[in-house]
CSV table of C-alpha atoms in Angstrom, one decimal:
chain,number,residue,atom,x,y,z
N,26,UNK,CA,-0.1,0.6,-22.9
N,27,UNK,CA,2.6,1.4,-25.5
N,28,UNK,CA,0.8,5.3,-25.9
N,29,UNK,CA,1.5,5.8,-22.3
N,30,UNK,CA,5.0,4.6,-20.9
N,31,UNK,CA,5.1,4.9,-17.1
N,32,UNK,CA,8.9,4.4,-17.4
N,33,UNK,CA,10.6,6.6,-19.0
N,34,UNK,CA,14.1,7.5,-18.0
N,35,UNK,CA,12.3,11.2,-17.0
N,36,UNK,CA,9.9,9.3,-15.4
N,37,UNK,CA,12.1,7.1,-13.7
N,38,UNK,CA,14.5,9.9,-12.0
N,39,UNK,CA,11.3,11.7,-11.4
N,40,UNK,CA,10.1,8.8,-9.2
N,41,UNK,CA,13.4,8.8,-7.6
N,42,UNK,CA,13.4,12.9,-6.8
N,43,UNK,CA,9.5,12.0,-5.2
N,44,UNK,CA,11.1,8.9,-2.9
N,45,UNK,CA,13.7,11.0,-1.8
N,46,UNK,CA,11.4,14.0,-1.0
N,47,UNK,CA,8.5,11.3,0.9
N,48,UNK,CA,11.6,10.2,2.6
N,49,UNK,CA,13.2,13.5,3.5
N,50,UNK,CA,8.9,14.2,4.4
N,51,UNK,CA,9.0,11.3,6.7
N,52,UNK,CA,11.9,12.0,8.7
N,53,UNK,CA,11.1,15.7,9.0
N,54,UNK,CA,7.6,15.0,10.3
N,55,UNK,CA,8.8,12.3,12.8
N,56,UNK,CA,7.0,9.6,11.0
N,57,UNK,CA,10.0,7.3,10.9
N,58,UNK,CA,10.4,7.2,15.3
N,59,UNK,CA,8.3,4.3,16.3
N,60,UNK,CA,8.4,5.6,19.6
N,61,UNK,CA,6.6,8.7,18.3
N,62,UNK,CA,4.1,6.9,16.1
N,63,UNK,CA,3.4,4.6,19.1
N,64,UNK,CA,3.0,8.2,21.4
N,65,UNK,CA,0.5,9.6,19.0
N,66,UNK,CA,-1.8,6.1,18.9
N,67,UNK,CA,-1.9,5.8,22.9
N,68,UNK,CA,-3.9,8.7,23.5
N,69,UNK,CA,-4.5,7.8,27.2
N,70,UNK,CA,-0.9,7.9,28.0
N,71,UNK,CA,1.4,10.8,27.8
N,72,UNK,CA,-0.3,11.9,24.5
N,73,UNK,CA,2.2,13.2,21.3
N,74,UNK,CA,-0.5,14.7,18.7
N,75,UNK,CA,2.1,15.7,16.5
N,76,UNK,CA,1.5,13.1,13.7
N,77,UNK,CA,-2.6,14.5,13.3
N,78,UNK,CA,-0.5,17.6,12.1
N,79,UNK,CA,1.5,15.6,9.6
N,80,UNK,CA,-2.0,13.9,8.2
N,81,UNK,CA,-3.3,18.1,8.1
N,82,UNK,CA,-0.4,19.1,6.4
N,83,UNK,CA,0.2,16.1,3.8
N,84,UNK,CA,-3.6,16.1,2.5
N,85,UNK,CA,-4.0,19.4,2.7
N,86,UNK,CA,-1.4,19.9,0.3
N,87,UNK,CA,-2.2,17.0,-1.8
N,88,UNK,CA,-5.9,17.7,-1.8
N,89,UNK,CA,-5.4,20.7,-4.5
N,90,UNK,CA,-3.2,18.1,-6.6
N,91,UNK,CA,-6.0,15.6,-7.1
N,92,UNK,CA,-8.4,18.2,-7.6
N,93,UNK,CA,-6.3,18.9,-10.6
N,94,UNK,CA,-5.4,15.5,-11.7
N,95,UNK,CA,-8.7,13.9,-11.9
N,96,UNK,CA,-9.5,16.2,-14.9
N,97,UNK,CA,-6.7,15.6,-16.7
N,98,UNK,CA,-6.5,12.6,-19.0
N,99,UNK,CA,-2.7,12.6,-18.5
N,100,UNK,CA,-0.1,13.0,-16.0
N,101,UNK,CA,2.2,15.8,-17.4
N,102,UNK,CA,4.9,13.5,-18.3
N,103,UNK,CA,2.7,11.7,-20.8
N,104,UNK,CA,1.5,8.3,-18.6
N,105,UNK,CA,-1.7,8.0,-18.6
N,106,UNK,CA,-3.4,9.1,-15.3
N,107,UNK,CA,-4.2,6.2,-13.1
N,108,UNK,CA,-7.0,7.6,-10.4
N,109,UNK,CA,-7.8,4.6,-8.1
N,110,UNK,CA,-11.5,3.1,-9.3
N,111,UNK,CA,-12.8,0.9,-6.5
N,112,UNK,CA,-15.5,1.9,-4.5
N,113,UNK,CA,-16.9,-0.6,-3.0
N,114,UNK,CA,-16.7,-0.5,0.8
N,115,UNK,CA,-16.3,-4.8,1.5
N,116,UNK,CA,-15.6,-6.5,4.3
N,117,UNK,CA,-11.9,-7.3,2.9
N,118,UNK,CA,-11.3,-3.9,3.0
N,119,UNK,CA,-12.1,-3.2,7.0
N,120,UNK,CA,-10.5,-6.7,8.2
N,121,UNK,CA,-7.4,-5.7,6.2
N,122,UNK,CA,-7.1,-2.3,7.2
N,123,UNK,CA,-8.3,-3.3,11.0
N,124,UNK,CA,-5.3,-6.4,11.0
N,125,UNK,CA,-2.8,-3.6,9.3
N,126,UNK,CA,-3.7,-1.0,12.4
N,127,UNK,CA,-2.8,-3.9,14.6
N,128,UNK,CA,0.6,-4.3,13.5
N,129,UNK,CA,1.3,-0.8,13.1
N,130,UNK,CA,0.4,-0.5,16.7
N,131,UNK,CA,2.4,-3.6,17.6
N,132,UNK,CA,5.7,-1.9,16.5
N,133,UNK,CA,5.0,1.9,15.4
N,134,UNK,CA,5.8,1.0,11.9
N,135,UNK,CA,4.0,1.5,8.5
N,136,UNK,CA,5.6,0.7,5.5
N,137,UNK,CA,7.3,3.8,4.0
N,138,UNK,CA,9.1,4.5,7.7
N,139,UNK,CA,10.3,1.1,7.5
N,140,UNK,CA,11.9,1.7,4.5
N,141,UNK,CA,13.4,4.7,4.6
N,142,UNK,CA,15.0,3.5,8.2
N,143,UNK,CA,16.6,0.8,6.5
N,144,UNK,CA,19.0,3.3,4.7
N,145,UNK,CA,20.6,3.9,8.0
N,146,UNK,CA,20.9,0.0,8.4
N,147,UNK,CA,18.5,0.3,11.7
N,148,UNK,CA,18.1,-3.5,12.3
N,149,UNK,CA,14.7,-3.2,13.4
N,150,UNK,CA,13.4,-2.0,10.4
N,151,UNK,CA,15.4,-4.8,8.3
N,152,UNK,CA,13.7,-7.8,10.9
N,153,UNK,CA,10.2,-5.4,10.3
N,154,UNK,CA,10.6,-5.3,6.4
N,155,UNK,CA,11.4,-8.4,6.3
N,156,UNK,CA,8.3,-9.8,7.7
N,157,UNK,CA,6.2,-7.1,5.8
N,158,UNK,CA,7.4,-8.9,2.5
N,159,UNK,CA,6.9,-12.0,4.1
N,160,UNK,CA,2.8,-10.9,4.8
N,161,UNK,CA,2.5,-9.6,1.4
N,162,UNK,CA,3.8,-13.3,-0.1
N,163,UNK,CA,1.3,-14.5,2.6
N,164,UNK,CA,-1.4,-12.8,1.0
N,165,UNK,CA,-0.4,-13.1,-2.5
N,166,UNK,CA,-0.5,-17.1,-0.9
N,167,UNK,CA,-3.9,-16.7,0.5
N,168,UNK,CA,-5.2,-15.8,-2.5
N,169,UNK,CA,-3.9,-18.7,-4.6
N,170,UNK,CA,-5.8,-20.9,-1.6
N,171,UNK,CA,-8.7,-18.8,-1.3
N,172,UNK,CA,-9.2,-15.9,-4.1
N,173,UNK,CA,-11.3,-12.9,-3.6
N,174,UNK,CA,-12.0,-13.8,0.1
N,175,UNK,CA,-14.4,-11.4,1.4
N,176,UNK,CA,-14.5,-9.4,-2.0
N,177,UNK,CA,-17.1,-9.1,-4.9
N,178,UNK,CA,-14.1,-10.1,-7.7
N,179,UNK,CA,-12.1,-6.8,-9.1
N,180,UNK,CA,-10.1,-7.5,-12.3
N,181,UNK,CA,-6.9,-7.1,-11.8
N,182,UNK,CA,-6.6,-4.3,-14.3
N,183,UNK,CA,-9.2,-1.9,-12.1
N,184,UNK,CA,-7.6,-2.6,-9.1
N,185,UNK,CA,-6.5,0.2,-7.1
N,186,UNK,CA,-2.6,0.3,-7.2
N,187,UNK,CA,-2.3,1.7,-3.9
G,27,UNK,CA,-0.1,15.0,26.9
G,28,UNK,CA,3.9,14.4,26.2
G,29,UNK,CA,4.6,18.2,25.4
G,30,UNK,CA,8.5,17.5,25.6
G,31,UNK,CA,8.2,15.4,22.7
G,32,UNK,CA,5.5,17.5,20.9
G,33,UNK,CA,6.9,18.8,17.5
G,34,UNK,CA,3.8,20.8,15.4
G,35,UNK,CA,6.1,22.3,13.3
G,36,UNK,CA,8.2,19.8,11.6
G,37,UNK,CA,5.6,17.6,11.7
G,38,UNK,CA,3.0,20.2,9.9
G,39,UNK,CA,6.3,21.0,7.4
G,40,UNK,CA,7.2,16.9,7.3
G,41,UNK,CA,3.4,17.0,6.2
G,42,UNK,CA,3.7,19.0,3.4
G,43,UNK,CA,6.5,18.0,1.8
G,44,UNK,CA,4.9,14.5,1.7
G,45,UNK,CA,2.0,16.3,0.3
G,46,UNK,CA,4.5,17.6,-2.3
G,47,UNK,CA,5.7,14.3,-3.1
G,48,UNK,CA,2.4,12.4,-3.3
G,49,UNK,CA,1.2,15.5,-5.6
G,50,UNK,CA,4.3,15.4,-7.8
G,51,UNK,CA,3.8,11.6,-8.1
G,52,UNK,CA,0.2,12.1,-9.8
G,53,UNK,CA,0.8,15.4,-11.8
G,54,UNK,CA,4.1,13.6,-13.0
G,55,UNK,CA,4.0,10.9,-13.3
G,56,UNK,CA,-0.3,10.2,-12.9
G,57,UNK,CA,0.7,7.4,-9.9
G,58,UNK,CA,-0.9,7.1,-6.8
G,59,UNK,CA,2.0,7.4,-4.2
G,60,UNK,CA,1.3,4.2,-1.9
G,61,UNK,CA,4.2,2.2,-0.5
G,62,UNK,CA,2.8,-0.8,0.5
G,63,UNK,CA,0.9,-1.5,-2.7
G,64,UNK,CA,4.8,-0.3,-4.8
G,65,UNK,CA,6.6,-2.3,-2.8
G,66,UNK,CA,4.3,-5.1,-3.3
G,67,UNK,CA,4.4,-5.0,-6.8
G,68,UNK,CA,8.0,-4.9,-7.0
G,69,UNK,CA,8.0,-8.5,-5.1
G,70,UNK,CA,5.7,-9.4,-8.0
G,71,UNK,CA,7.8,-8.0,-10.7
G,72,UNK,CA,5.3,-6.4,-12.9
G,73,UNK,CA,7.0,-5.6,-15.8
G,74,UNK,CA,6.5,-2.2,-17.2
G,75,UNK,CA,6.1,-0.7,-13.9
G,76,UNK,CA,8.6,-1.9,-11.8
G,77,UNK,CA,11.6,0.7,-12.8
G,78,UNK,CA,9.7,3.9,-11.6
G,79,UNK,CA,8.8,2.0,-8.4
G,80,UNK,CA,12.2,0.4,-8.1
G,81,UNK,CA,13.5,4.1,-8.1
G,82,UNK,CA,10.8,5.1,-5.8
G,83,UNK,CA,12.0,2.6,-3.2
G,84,UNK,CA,15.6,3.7,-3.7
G,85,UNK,CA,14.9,7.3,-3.4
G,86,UNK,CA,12.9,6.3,0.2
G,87,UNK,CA,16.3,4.3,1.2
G,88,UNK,CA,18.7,7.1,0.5
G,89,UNK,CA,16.8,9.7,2.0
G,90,UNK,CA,17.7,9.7,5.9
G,91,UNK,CA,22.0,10.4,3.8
G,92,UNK,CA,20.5,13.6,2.3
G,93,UNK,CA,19.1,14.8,5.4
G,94,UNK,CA,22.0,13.9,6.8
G,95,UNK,CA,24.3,15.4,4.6
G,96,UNK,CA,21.9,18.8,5.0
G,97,UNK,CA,21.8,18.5,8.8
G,98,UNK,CA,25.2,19.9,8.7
G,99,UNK,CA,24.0,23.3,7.7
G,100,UNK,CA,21.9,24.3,10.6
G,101,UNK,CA,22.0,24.3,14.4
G,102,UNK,CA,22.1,21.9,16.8
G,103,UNK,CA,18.9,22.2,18.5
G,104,UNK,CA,16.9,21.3,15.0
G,105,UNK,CA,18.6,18.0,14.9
G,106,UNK,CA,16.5,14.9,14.5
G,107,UNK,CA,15.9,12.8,17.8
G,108,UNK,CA,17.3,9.5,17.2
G,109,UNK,CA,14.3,6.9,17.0
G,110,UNK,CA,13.4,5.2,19.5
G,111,UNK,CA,12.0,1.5,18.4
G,112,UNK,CA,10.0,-0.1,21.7
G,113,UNK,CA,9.3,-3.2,20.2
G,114,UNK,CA,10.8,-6.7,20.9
G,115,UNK,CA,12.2,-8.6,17.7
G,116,UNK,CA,8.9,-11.2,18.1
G,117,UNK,CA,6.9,-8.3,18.4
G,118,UNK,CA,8.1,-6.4,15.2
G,119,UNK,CA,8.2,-9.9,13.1
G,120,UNK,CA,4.4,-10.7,14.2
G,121,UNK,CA,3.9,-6.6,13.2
G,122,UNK,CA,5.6,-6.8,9.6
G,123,UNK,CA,3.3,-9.9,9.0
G,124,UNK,CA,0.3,-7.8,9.9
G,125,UNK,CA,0.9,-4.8,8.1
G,126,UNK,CA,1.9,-6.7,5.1
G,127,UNK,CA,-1.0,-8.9,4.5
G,128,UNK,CA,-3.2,-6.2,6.1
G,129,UNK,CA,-2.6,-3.1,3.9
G,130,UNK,CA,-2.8,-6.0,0.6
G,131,UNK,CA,-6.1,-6.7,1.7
G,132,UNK,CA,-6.6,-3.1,2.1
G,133,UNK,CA,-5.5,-2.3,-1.3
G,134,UNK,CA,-3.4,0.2,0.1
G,135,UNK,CA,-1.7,1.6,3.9
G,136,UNK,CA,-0.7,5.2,5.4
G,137,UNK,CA,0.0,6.6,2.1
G,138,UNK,CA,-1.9,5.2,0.0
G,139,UNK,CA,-5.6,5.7,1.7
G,140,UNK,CA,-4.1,8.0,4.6
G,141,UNK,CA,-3.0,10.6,2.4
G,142,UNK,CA,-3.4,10.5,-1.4
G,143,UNK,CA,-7.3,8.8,-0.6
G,144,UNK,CA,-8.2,11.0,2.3
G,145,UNK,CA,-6.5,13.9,-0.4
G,146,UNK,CA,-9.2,12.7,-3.1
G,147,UNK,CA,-12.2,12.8,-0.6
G,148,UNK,CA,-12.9,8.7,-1.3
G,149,UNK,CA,-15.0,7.4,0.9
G,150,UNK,CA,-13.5,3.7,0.7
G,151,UNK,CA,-10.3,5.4,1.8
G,152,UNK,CA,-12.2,7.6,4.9
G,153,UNK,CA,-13.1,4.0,5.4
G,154,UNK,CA,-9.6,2.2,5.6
G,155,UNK,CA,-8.0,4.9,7.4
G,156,UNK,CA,-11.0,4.9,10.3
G,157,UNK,CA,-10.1,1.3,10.4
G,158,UNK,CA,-6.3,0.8,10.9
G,159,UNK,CA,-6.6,4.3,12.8
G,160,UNK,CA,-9.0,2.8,15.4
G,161,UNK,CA,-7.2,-0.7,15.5
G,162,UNK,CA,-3.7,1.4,16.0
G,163,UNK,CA,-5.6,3.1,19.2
G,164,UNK,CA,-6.8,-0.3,20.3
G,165,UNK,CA,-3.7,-2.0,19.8
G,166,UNK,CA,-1.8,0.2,21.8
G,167,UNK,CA,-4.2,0.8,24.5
G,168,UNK,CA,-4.5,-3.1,24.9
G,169,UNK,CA,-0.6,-3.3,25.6
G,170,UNK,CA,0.1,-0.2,27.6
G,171,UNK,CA,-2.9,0.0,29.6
G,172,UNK,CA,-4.3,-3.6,29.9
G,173,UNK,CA,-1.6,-6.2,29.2
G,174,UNK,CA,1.6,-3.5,30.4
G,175,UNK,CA,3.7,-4.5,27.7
G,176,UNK,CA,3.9,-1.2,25.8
């Protein structure tokens, strides 16, 4: 939409400032050590529960934001705001978020940790990202093959943008 | 329980900060702050959208410098452990694939329906997050405890 612009110059440093500080959240919290991620999900071993606090802390926080948000017509920078409008609960929704928990408890990563480790060139991360990008052009394949698999069809336009 | 490794604080702080973010995302900018779903839409190149995310991403990659750069300024003892990554190079290419066509299934990953859905009380999110929680459990109880591959 012309009457909205989601990319601004202000908006685009803005979006920068927020990586940075999910980043700088990440690292801080211990999101971004596989080991530690990998700790917190085996719950019969040696047990870290250190990441339930980071889920507490982050939703907590952002809980009072989205209470705001979702009655205002626009973000404060002018963009219109864009609240997530699925809410169907379908079968694509559980297999994909069941085969996600499966690879993040393969390696102990999920994306944004992946990301922000390859700023430090951590090799792992760059083999881990690489293959994530590789699922999503897997998907986006999938779906030229076999569209809306599992899915009541959602235009494209309504679709969360998660 | 792995108390040596146990870290409630900077986690619980680490937490709100990315509660910060993912609020300054939507007040600002009226985005839902989800990585997977930014960082597949950059492979896609939508148009009007992609600068914002494009900086998102770059803002995620320079982080770990700033922190660095700041972890100058206070004591030893509240350094960062280095990460330690478990997983075999297989292993972490069969993950990436996972979690990639996974969370695009999903319509969204950790972020996305872990925080900023769980933040809005949607169900479909309470949902996802149930689901690659319990999976993530599974997973890693199947390798350290049945297969001894952890």
């Amino acid at each position: 939409m012309a009457s909205s612009p989601s990319s601004t110059a202000t908006q685009v440093l803005t979006a920068f400032a927020i990586g940075l500080t999910f980043g700088v959240g990440l690292l801080l919290a211990g999101m971004t050590d596989p080991g530690k991620v990998l700790a917190f999900l085996d719950l019969v071993g040696p047990w870290d529960p250190s990441l339930a606090f980071v889920m507490g802390g982050a939703i907590g926080v952002a809980f009072l934001a989205f209470r705001h948000a979702v009655r205002r017509p626009r973000a404060l920078l002018g963009a219109a705001m864009q609240l997530p409008t699925l809410r169907a609960i379908t079968p694509r929704l559980v297999l994909g978020s069941l085969t996600f928990g499966i690879g993040w408890g393969l390696a102990g990563y999920c994306p944004a940790p992946a990301i922000v480790n390859l700023g430090v060139g951590q090799p792992q991360a760059v083999v881990f990202t690489l293959a994530m990008l590789a699922g999503t052009a897997l998907f986006d394949a999938l779906e030229r093959i076999a569209p809306q698999r599992w899915i009541v069809r959602v235009p494209a336009k309504t679709a969360e943008t998660h | 329980m792995d108390w040596s490794h146990f870290t409630p604080w900077s986690s619980l702080i680490g937490g709100c900060v990315l509660g910060v973010a993912a609020s300054a995302l939507i007040l600002l900018n009226g985005r839902i702050l989800g990585v997977c779903g930014i960082l597949a839409s950059v492979l896609r190149r939508d148009s009007a959208e992609l600068p914002w995310r494009l900086s998102l991403l770059a803002g995620l990659v320079v982080a770990p410098w700033l922190l660095h750069a700041l972890a100058g300024m206070w004591p030893a003892q509240l350094q960062l452990p280095a990460p330690r990554v478990p997983a075999s190079w297989p292993r972490l290419a069969i993950a990436g694939v996972l979690v990639g066509t996974g969370t695009r299934y999903a319509n969204g990953c950790t972020s996305g329906h872990g925080i900023c859905g769980l933040a809005r009380l949607s169900p479909r999110s309470a949902v996802a997050t149930f689901a690659f929680m319990a999976s993530g459990f599974g997973t890693v109880f199947v390798m350290n405890h049945l297969l001894f591959i952890g």
